[in-house]
CSV table of C-alpha atoms in Angstrom, one decimal:
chain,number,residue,atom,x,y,z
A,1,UNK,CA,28.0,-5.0,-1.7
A,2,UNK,CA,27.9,-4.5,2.3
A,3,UNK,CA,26.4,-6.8,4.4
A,4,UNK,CA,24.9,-7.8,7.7
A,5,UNK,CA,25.6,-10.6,9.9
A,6,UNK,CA,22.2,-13.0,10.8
A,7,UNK,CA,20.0,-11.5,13.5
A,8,UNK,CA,19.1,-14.8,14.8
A,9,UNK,CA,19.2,-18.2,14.8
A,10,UNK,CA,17.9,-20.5,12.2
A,11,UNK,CA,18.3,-18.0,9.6
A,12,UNK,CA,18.1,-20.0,6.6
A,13,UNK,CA,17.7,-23.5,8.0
A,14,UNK,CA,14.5,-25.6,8.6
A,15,UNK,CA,15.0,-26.7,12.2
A,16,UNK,CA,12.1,-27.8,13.6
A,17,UNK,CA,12.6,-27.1,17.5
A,18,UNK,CA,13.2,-23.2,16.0
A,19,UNK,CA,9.3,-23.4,14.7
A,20,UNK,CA,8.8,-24.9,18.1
A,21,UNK,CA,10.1,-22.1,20.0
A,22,UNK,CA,8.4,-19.7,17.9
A,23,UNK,CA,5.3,-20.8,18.8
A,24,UNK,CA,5.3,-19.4,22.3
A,25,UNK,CA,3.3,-16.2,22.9
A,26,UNK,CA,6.3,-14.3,23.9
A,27,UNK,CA,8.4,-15.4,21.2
A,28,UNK,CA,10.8,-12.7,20.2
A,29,UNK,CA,11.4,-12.9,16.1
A,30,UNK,CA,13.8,-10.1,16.0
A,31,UNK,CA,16.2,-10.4,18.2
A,32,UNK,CA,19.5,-8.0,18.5
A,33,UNK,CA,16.7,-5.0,17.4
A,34,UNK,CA,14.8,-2.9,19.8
A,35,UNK,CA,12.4,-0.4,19.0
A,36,UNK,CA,13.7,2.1,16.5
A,37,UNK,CA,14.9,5.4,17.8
A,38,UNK,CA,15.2,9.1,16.6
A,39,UNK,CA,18.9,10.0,16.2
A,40,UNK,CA,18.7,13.4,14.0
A,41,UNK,CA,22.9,13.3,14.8
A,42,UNK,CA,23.3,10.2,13.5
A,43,UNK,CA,26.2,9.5,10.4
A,44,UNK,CA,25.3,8.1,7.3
A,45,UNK,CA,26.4,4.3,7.8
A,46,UNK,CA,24.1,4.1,11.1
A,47,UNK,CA,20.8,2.9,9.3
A,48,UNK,CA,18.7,1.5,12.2
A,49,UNK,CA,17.6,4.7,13.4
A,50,UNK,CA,15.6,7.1,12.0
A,51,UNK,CA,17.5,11.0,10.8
A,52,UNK,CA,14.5,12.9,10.0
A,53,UNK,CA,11.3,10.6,11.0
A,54,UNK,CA,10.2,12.1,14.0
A,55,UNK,CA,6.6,10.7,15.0
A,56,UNK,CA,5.8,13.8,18.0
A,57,UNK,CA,7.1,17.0,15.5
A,58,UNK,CA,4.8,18.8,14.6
A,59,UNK,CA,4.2,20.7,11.3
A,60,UNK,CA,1.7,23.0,10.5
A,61,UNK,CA,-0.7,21.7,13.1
A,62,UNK,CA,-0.3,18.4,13.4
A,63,UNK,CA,2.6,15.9,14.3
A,64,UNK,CA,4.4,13.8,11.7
A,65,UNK,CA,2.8,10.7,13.1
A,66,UNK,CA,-0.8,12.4,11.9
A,67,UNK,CA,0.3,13.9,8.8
A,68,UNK,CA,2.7,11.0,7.4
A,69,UNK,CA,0.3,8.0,8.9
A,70,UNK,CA,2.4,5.1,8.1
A,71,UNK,CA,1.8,1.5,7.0
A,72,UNK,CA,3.6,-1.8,6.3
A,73,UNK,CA,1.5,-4.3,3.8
A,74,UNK,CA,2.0,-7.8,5.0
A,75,UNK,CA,1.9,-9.5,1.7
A,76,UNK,CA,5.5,-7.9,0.5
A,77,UNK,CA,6.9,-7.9,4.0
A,78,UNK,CA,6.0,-11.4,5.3
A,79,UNK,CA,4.6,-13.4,2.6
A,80,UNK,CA,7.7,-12.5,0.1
A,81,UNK,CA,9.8,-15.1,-0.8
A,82,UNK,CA,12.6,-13.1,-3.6
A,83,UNK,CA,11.1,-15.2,-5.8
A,84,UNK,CA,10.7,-14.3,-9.3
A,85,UNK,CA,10.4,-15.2,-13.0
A,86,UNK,CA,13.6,-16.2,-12.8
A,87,UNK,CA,14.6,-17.4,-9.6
A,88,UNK,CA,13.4,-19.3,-7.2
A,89,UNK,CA,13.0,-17.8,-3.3
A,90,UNK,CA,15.8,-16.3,-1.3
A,91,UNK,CA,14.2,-14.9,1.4
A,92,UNK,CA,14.1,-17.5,4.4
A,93,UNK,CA,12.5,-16.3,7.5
A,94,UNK,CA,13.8,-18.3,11.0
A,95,UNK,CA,9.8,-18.1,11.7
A,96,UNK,CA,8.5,-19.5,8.5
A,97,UNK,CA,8.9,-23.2,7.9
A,98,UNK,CA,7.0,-22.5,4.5
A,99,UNK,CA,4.3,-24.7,4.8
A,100,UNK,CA,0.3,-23.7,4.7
A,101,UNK,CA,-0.6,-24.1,8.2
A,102,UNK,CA,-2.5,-22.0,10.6
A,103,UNK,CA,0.4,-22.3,12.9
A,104,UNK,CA,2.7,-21.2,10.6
A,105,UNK,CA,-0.2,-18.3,10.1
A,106,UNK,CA,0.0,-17.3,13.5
A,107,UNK,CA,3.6,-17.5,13.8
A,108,UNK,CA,4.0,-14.5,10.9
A,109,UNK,CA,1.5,-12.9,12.3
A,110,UNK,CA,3.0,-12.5,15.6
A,111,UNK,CA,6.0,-11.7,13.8
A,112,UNK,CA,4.9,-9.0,11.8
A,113,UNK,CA,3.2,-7.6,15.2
A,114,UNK,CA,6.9,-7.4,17.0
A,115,UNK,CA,8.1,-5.7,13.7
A,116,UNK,CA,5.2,-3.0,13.3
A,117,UNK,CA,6.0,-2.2,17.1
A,118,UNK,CA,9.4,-1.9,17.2
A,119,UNK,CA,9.0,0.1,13.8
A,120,UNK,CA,7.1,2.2,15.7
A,121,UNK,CA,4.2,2.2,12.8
A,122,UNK,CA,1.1,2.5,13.8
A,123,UNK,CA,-1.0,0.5,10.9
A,124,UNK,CA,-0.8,-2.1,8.9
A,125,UNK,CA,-2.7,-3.4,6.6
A,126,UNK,CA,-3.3,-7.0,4.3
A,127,UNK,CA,-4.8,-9.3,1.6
A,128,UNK,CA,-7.0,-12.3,3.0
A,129,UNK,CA,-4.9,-14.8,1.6
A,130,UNK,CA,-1.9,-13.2,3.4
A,131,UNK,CA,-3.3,-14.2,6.6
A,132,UNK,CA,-5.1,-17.4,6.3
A,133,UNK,CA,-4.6,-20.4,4.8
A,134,UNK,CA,-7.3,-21.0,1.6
A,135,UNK,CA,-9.1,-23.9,2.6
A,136,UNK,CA,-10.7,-27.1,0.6
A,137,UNK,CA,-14.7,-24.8,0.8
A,138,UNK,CA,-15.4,-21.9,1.3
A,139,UNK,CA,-17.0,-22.7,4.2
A,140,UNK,CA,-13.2,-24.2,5.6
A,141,UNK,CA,-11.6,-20.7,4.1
A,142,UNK,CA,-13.9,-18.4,6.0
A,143,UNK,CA,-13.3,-20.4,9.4
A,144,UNK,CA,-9.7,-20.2,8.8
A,145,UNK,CA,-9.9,-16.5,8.6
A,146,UNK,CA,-12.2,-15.8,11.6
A,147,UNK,CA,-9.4,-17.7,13.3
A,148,UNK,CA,-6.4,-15.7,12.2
A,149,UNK,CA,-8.3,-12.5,12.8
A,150,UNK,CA,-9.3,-13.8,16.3
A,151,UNK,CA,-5.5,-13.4,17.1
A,152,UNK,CA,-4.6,-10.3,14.8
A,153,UNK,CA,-7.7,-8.7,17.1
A,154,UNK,CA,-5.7,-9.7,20.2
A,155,UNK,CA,-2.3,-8.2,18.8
A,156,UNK,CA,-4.3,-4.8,17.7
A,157,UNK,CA,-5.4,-4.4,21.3
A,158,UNK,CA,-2.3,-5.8,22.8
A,159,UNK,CA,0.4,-3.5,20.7
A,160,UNK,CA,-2.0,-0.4,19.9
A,161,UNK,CA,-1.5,-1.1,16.3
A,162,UNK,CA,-4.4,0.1,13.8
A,163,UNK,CA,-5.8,-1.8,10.7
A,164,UNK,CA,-5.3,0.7,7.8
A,165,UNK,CA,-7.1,-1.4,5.3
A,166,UNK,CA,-7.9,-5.0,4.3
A,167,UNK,CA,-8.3,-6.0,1.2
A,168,UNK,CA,-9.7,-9.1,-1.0
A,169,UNK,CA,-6.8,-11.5,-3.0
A,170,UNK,CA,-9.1,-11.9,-6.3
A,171,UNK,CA,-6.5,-12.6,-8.8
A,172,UNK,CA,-4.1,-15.5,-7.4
A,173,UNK,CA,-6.5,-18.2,-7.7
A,174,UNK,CA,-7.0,-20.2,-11.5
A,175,UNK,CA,-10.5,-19.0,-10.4
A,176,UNK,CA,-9.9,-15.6,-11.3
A,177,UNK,CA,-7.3,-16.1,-14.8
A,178,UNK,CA,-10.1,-14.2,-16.4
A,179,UNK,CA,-11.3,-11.6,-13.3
A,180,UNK,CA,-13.5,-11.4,-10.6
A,181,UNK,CA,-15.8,-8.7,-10.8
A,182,UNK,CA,-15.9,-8.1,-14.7
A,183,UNK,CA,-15.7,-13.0,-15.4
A,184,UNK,CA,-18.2,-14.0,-17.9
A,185,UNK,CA,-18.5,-16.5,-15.8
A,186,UNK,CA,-21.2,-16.2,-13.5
A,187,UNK,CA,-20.8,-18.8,-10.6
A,188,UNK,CA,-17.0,-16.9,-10.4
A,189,UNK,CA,-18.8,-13.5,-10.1
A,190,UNK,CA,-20.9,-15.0,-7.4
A,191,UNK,CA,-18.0,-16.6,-5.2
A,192,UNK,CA,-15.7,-13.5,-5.8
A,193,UNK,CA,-18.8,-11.9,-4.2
A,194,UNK,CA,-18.8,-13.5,-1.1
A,195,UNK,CA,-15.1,-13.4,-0.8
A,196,UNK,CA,-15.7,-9.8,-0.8
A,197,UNK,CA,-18.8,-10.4,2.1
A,198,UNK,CA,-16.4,-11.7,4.3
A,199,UNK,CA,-13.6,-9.6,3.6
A,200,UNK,CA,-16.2,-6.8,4.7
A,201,UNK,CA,-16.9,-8.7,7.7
A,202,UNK,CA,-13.9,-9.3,9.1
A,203,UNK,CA,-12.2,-5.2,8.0
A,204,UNK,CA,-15.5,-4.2,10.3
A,205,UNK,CA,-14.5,-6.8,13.0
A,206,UNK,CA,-10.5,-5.7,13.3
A,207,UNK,CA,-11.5,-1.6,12.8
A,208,UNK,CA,-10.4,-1.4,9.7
A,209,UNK,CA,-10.2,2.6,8.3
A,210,UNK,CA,-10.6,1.6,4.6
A,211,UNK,CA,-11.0,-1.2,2.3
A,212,UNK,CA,-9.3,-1.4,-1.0
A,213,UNK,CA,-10.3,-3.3,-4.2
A,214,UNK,CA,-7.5,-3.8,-6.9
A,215,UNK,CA,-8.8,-5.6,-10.2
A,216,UNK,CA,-5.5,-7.2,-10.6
A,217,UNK,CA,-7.0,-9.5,-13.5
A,218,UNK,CA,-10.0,-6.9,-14.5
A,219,UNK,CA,-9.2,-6.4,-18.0
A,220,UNK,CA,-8.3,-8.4,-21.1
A,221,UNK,CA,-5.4,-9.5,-22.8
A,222,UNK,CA,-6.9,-9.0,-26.6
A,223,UNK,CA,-9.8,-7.0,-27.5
A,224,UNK,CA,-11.2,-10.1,-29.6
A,225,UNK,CA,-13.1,-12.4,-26.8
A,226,UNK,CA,-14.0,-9.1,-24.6
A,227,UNK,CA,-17.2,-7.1,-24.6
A,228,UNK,CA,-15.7,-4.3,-22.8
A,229,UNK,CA,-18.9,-2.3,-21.9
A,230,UNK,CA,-20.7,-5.7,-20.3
A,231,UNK,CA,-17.6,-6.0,-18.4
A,232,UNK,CA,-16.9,-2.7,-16.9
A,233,UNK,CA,-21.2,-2.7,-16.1
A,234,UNK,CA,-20.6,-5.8,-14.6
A,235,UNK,CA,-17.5,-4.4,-12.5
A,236,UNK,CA,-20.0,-1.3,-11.5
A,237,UNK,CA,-22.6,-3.8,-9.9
A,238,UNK,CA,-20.2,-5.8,-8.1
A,239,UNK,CA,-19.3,-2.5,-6.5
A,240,UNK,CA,-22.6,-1.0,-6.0
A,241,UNK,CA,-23.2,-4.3,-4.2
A,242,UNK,CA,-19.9,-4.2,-2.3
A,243,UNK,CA,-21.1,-0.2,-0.9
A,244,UNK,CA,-24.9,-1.8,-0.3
A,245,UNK,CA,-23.0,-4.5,2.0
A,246,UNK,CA,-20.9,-2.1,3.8
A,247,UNK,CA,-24.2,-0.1,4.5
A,248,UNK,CA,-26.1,-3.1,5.7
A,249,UNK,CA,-23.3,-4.3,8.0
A,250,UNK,CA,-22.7,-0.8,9.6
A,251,UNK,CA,-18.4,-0.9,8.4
A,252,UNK,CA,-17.5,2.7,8.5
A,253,UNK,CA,-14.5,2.8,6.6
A,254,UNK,CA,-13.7,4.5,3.1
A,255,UNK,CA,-14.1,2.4,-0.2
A,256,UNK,CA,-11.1,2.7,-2.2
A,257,UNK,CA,-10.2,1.3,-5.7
A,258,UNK,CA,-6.8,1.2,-6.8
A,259,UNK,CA,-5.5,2.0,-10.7
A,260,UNK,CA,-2.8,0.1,-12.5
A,261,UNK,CA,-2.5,0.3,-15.9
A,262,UNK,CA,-1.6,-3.1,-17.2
A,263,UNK,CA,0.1,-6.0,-15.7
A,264,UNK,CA,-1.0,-8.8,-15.2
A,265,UNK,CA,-2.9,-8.1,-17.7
A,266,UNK,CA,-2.2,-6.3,-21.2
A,267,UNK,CA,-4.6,-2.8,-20.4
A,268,UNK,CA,-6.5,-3.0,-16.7
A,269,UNK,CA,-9.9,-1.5,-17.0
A,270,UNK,CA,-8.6,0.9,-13.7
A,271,UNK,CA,-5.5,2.0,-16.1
A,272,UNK,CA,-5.0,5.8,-13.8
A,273,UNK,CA,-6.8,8.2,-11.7
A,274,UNK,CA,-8.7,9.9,-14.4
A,275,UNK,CA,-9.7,6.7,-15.9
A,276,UNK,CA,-11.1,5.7,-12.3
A,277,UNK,CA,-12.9,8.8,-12.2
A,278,UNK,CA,-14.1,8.8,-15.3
A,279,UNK,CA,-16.0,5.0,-14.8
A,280,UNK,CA,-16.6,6.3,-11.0
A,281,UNK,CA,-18.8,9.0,-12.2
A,282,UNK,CA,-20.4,7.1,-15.1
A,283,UNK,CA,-21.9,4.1,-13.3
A,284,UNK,CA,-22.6,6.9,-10.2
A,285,UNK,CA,-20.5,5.4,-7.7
A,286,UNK,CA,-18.5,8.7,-7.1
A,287,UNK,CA,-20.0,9.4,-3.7
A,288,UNK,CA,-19.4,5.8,-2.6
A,289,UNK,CA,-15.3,5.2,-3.6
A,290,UNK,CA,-12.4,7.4,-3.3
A,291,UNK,CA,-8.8,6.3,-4.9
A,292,UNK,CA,-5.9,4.3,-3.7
A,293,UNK,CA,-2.8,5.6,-5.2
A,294,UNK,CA,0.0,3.7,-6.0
A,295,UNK,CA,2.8,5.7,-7.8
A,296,UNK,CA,4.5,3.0,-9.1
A,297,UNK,CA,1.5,2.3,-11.3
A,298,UNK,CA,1.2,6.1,-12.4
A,299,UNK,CA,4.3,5.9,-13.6
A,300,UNK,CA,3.8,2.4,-15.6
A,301,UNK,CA,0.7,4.5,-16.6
A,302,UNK,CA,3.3,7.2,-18.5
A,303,UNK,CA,2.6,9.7,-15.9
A,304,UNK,CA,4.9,11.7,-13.4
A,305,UNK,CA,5.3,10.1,-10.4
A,306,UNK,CA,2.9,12.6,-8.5
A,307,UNK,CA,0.1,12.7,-11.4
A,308,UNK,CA,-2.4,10.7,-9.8
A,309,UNK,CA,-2.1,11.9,-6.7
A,310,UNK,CA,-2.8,15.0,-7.6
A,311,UNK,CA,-5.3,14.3,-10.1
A,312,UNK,CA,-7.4,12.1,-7.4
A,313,UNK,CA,-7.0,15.0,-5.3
A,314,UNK,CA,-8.2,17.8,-7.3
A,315,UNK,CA,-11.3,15.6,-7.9
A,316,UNK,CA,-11.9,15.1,-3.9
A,317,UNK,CA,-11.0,11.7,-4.4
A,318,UNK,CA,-7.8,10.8,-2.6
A,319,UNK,CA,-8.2,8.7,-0.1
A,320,UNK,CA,-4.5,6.7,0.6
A,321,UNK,CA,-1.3,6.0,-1.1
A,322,UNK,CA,0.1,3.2,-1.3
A,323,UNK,CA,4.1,4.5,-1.0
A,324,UNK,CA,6.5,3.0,-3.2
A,325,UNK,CA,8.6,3.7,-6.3
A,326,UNK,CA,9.5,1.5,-9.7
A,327,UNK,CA,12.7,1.9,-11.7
A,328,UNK,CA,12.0,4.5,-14.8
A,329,UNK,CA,14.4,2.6,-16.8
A,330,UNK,CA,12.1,-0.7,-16.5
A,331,UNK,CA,8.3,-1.5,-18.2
A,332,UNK,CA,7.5,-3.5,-15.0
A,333,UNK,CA,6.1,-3.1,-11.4
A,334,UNK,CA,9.1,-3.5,-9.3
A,335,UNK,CA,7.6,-2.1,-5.5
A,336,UNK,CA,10.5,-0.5,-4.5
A,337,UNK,CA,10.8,1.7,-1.5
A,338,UNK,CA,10.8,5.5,-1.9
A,339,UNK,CA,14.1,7.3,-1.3
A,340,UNK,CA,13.6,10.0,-4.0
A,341,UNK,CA,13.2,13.2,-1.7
A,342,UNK,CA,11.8,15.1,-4.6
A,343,UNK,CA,9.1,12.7,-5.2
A,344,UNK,CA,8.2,12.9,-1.8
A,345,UNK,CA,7.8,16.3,-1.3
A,346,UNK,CA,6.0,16.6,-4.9
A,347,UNK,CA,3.0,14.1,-2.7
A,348,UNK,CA,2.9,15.9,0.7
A,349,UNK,CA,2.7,19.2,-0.7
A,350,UNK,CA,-0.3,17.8,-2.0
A,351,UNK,CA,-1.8,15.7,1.1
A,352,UNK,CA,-0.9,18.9,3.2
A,353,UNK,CA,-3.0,21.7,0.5
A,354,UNK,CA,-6.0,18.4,1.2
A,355,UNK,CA,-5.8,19.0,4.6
A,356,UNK,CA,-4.3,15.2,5.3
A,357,UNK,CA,-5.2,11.9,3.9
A,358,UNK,CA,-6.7,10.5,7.1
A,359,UNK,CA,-8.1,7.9,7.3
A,360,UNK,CA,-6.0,6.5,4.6
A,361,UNK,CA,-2.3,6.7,4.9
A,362,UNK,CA,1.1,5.8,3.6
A,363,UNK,CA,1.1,2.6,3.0
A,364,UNK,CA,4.3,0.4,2.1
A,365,UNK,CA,3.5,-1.8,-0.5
A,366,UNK,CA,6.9,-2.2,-1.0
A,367,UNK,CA,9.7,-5.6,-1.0
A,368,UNK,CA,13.2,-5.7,-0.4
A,369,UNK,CA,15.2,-6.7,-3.0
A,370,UNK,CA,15.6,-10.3,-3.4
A,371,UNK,CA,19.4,-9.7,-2.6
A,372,UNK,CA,18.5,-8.2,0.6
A,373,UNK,CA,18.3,-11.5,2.9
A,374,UNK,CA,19.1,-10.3,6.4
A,375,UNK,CA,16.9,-9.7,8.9
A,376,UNK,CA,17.7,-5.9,9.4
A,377,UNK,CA,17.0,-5.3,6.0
A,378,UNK,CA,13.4,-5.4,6.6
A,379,UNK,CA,13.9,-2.6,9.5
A,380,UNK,CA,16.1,-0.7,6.9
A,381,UNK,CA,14.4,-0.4,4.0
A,382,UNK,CA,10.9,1.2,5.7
A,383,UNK,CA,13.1,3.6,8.1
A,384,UNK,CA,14.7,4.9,4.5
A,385,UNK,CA,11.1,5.6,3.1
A,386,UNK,CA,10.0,7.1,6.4
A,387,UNK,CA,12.9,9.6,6.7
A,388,UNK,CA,12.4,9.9,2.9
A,389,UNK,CA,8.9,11.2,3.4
A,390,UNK,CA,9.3,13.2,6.6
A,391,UNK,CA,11.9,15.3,4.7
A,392,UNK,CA,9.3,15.6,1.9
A,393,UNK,CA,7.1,16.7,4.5
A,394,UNK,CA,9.0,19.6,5.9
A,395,UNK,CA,10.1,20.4,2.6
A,396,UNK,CA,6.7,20.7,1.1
A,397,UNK,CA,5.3,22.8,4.9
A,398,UNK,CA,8.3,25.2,3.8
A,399,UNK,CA,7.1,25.5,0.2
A,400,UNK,CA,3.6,26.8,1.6
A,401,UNK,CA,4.5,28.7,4.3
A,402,UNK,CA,7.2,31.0,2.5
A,403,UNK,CA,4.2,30.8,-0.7
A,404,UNK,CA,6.8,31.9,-3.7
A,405,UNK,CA,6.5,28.9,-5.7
A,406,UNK,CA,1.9,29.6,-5.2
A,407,UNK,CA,2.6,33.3,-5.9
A,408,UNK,CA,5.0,32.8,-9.0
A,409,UNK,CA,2.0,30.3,-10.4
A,410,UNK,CA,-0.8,33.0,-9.5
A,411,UNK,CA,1.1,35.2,-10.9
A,412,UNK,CA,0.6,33.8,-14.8
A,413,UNK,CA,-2.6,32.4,-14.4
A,414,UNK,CA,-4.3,36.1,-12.9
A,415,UNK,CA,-3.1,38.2,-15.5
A,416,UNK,CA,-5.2,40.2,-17.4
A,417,UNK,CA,-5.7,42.4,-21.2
A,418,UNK,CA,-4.8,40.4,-24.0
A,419,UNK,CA,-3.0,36.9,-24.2
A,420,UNK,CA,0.6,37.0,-25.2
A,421,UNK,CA,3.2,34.9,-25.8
A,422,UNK,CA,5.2,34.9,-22.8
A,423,UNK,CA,7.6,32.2,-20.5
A,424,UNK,CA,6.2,29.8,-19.0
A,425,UNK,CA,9.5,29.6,-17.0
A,426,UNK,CA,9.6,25.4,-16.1
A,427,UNK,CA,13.2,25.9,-15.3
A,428,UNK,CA,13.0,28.4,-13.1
A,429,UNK,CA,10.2,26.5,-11.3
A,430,UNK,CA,12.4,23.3,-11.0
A,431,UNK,CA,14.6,25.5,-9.6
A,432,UNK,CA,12.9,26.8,-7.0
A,433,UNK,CA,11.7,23.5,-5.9
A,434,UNK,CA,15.4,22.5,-5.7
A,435,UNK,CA,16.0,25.1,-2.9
A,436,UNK,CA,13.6,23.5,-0.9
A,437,UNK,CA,14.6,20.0,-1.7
């Protein structure tokens, strides 16, 4: 296992006077890392540049920049400890003293600002609870979040950075051990509900281009205690009422809901795209959401890793992706980032036949590995997924341009006189896709 020496001091420790120092405006988090340059030259053991990422290339039309429109989540990225089920954190940041502060708020929050920049990403996007500390009220909560916001609006005009999406955190909380939109419980339904006003509020105030909702706890663990139609009705009003808001307070940006099959929960009530569709167009709410893709889910779902993508698409209801990859050998979501090539150009050969995904994007919802401790892996893993991707991009542009993989599929589905038993020729597809790949 290769590693890399500490980027800075205080790596690790829990020295107060490197909080301290921190705190200044012009605090640099990342020291011994500029911004990220294009080296197309560059040999394999140089990994804090980007090969094949270049933002200003353009590709049928449009620059990578516009086509590939990347992301980093702050939740994985600066609110991820390594923790897990069965160990406790090993990810230590020299800017995070780990305590529930609004100055340890801000401090991550400047930090992940310095990082998206010298990235050179140009949105990012985040869960309420990321930012802001929960408070006693909600009252306390919501003034903790105009706060934070206050200062991510001055680092999105400062930098140039964008807002992607915001989202709502309605599964951490005890609150929420039995949902948010589908709980029995009505005084839950109502505060999840407001947490959902502001969340509104403040995507509108900081420009956000979408807002996602993931039921991460909408669904049941046994079919016994769960009146699955009064649930998913219930779900349906909360949203109605989450597009009415949006309407009323003049937010722009896309609704998006985002499908998972299971986990936390035993079956999610958004288990895939088509199952998403499907209660979209039932409770008429087609016209006011679009889909959030994650593929990681599509492939806990027992789908290919593009299904959804495509399957959202072909519907006209593909709005973002959020870019990762999980282990096929595992049952579990395990947000890794995407380095399969294949699986890259599988999703931009369909973002490019949509014409783009804006104003969604690529979004990393992605962690290191809890191994990965150092400072530059943070830098190393998103410049992988990024080169990952902008190879899948020219690769899927070449597939078509040249039009012999469209042509071969034409080609069986136009033919006429009467049906016969002939090849449906999978290999020789795969192997056409491997020339471009």
């Amino acid at each position: 296992m290769s590693s890399f020496a500490p980027l800075s001091k205080g790596d690790g420790s829990n020295d107060a006077a490197q909080y301290t120092k921190f705190d200044a405006a012009d605090a640099e988090f990342f020291k011994g890392i500029g911004t990220i340059p294009y080296k197309p030259d560059a040999g394999p053991t140089e990994t804090l540049v980007y090969k094949h990422y270049n933002a200003k290339e353009v590709v049928r039309g449009k620059t990578m920049e516009e086509w590939l429109r990347f992301s980093v989540c702050f939740w994985h990225t600066f609110r991820g400890t390594g923790a897990d089920p069965f160990g406790f954190p090993t990810l230590v940041r020299p800017w995070d003293d780990g305590s529930n502060t609004m100055e340890n708020a801000k401090r991550r929050l400047r930090a992940g600002f310095e990082f998206f920049t010298k990235l050179g990403v140009k949105y990012w996007t985040f869960h309420d609870r990321d930012i802001a500390p929960e408070g006693e009220t909600l009252a306390e909560t919501n003034k903790n979040l105009d706060e934070i916001t206050d200062l991510a609006l001055e680092l999105q005009k400062k930098t140039g950075v964008k807002l992607l999406w915001a989202t709502c955190n309605l599964f951490a909380h005890p609150r929420y051990m039995n949902g948010a939109a589908s709980n029995p419980d009505a005084h839950i339904l109502a505060y999840a509900g407001a947490q959902v006003k502001k969340g509104l509020e403040i995507a509108k105030k900081l420009g956000a281009e979408n807002f996602v909702f993931w039921g991460g706890r909408e669904g049941y663990h046994t079919i016994l205690n769960t009146n699955v139609l009064t649930e998913l009705t219930n779900m349906a009003n909360f949203f109605r009422m989450a597009a009415d808001y949006k309407k009323k307070i003049g937010f722009t940006g896309t609704l998006l809901i985002e499908p998972k099959p299971k986990e936390p929960t035993k079956h999610q009530y958004d288990y895939d795209a088509m199952t998403v569709i499907g209660f979209l167009k039932h409770f008429k709410l087609e016209n006011e959401f679009k889909l959030n893709i994650e593929p990681n889910h599509t492939t806990l779902a027992g789908h290919g890793y593009e299904h959804d993508i495509v399957m959202a698409s072909a519907f006209g209801l593909l709005g973002s992706v959020d870019s990762n990859t999980g282990s096929p050998d595992l049952g579990w979501d395990t947000d890794q980032f995407p380095m399969d090539v294949k699986n890259a150009t599988l999703v931009m050969k369909t973002i490019i036949e949509q014409n783009g995904l804006q104003p969604g994007g690529l979004n990393f919802d992605c962690k290191v590995r809890r191994e990965s401790t150092a400072l530059a892996d943070m830098f190393i893993s998103h410049i992988g997924a990024m080169d990952t991707f902008a190879r899948g991009l020219r690769n899927a542009a070449k597939i078509l341009e040249e039009g012999v993989m469209t042509k071969h599929v034409k080609k069986y589905i136009m033919d006429n006189g009467n049906p016969t038993a002939c090849s449906g020729q999978q290999e020789h597809c795969e192997a056409m896709l491997n020339y471009y790949v």
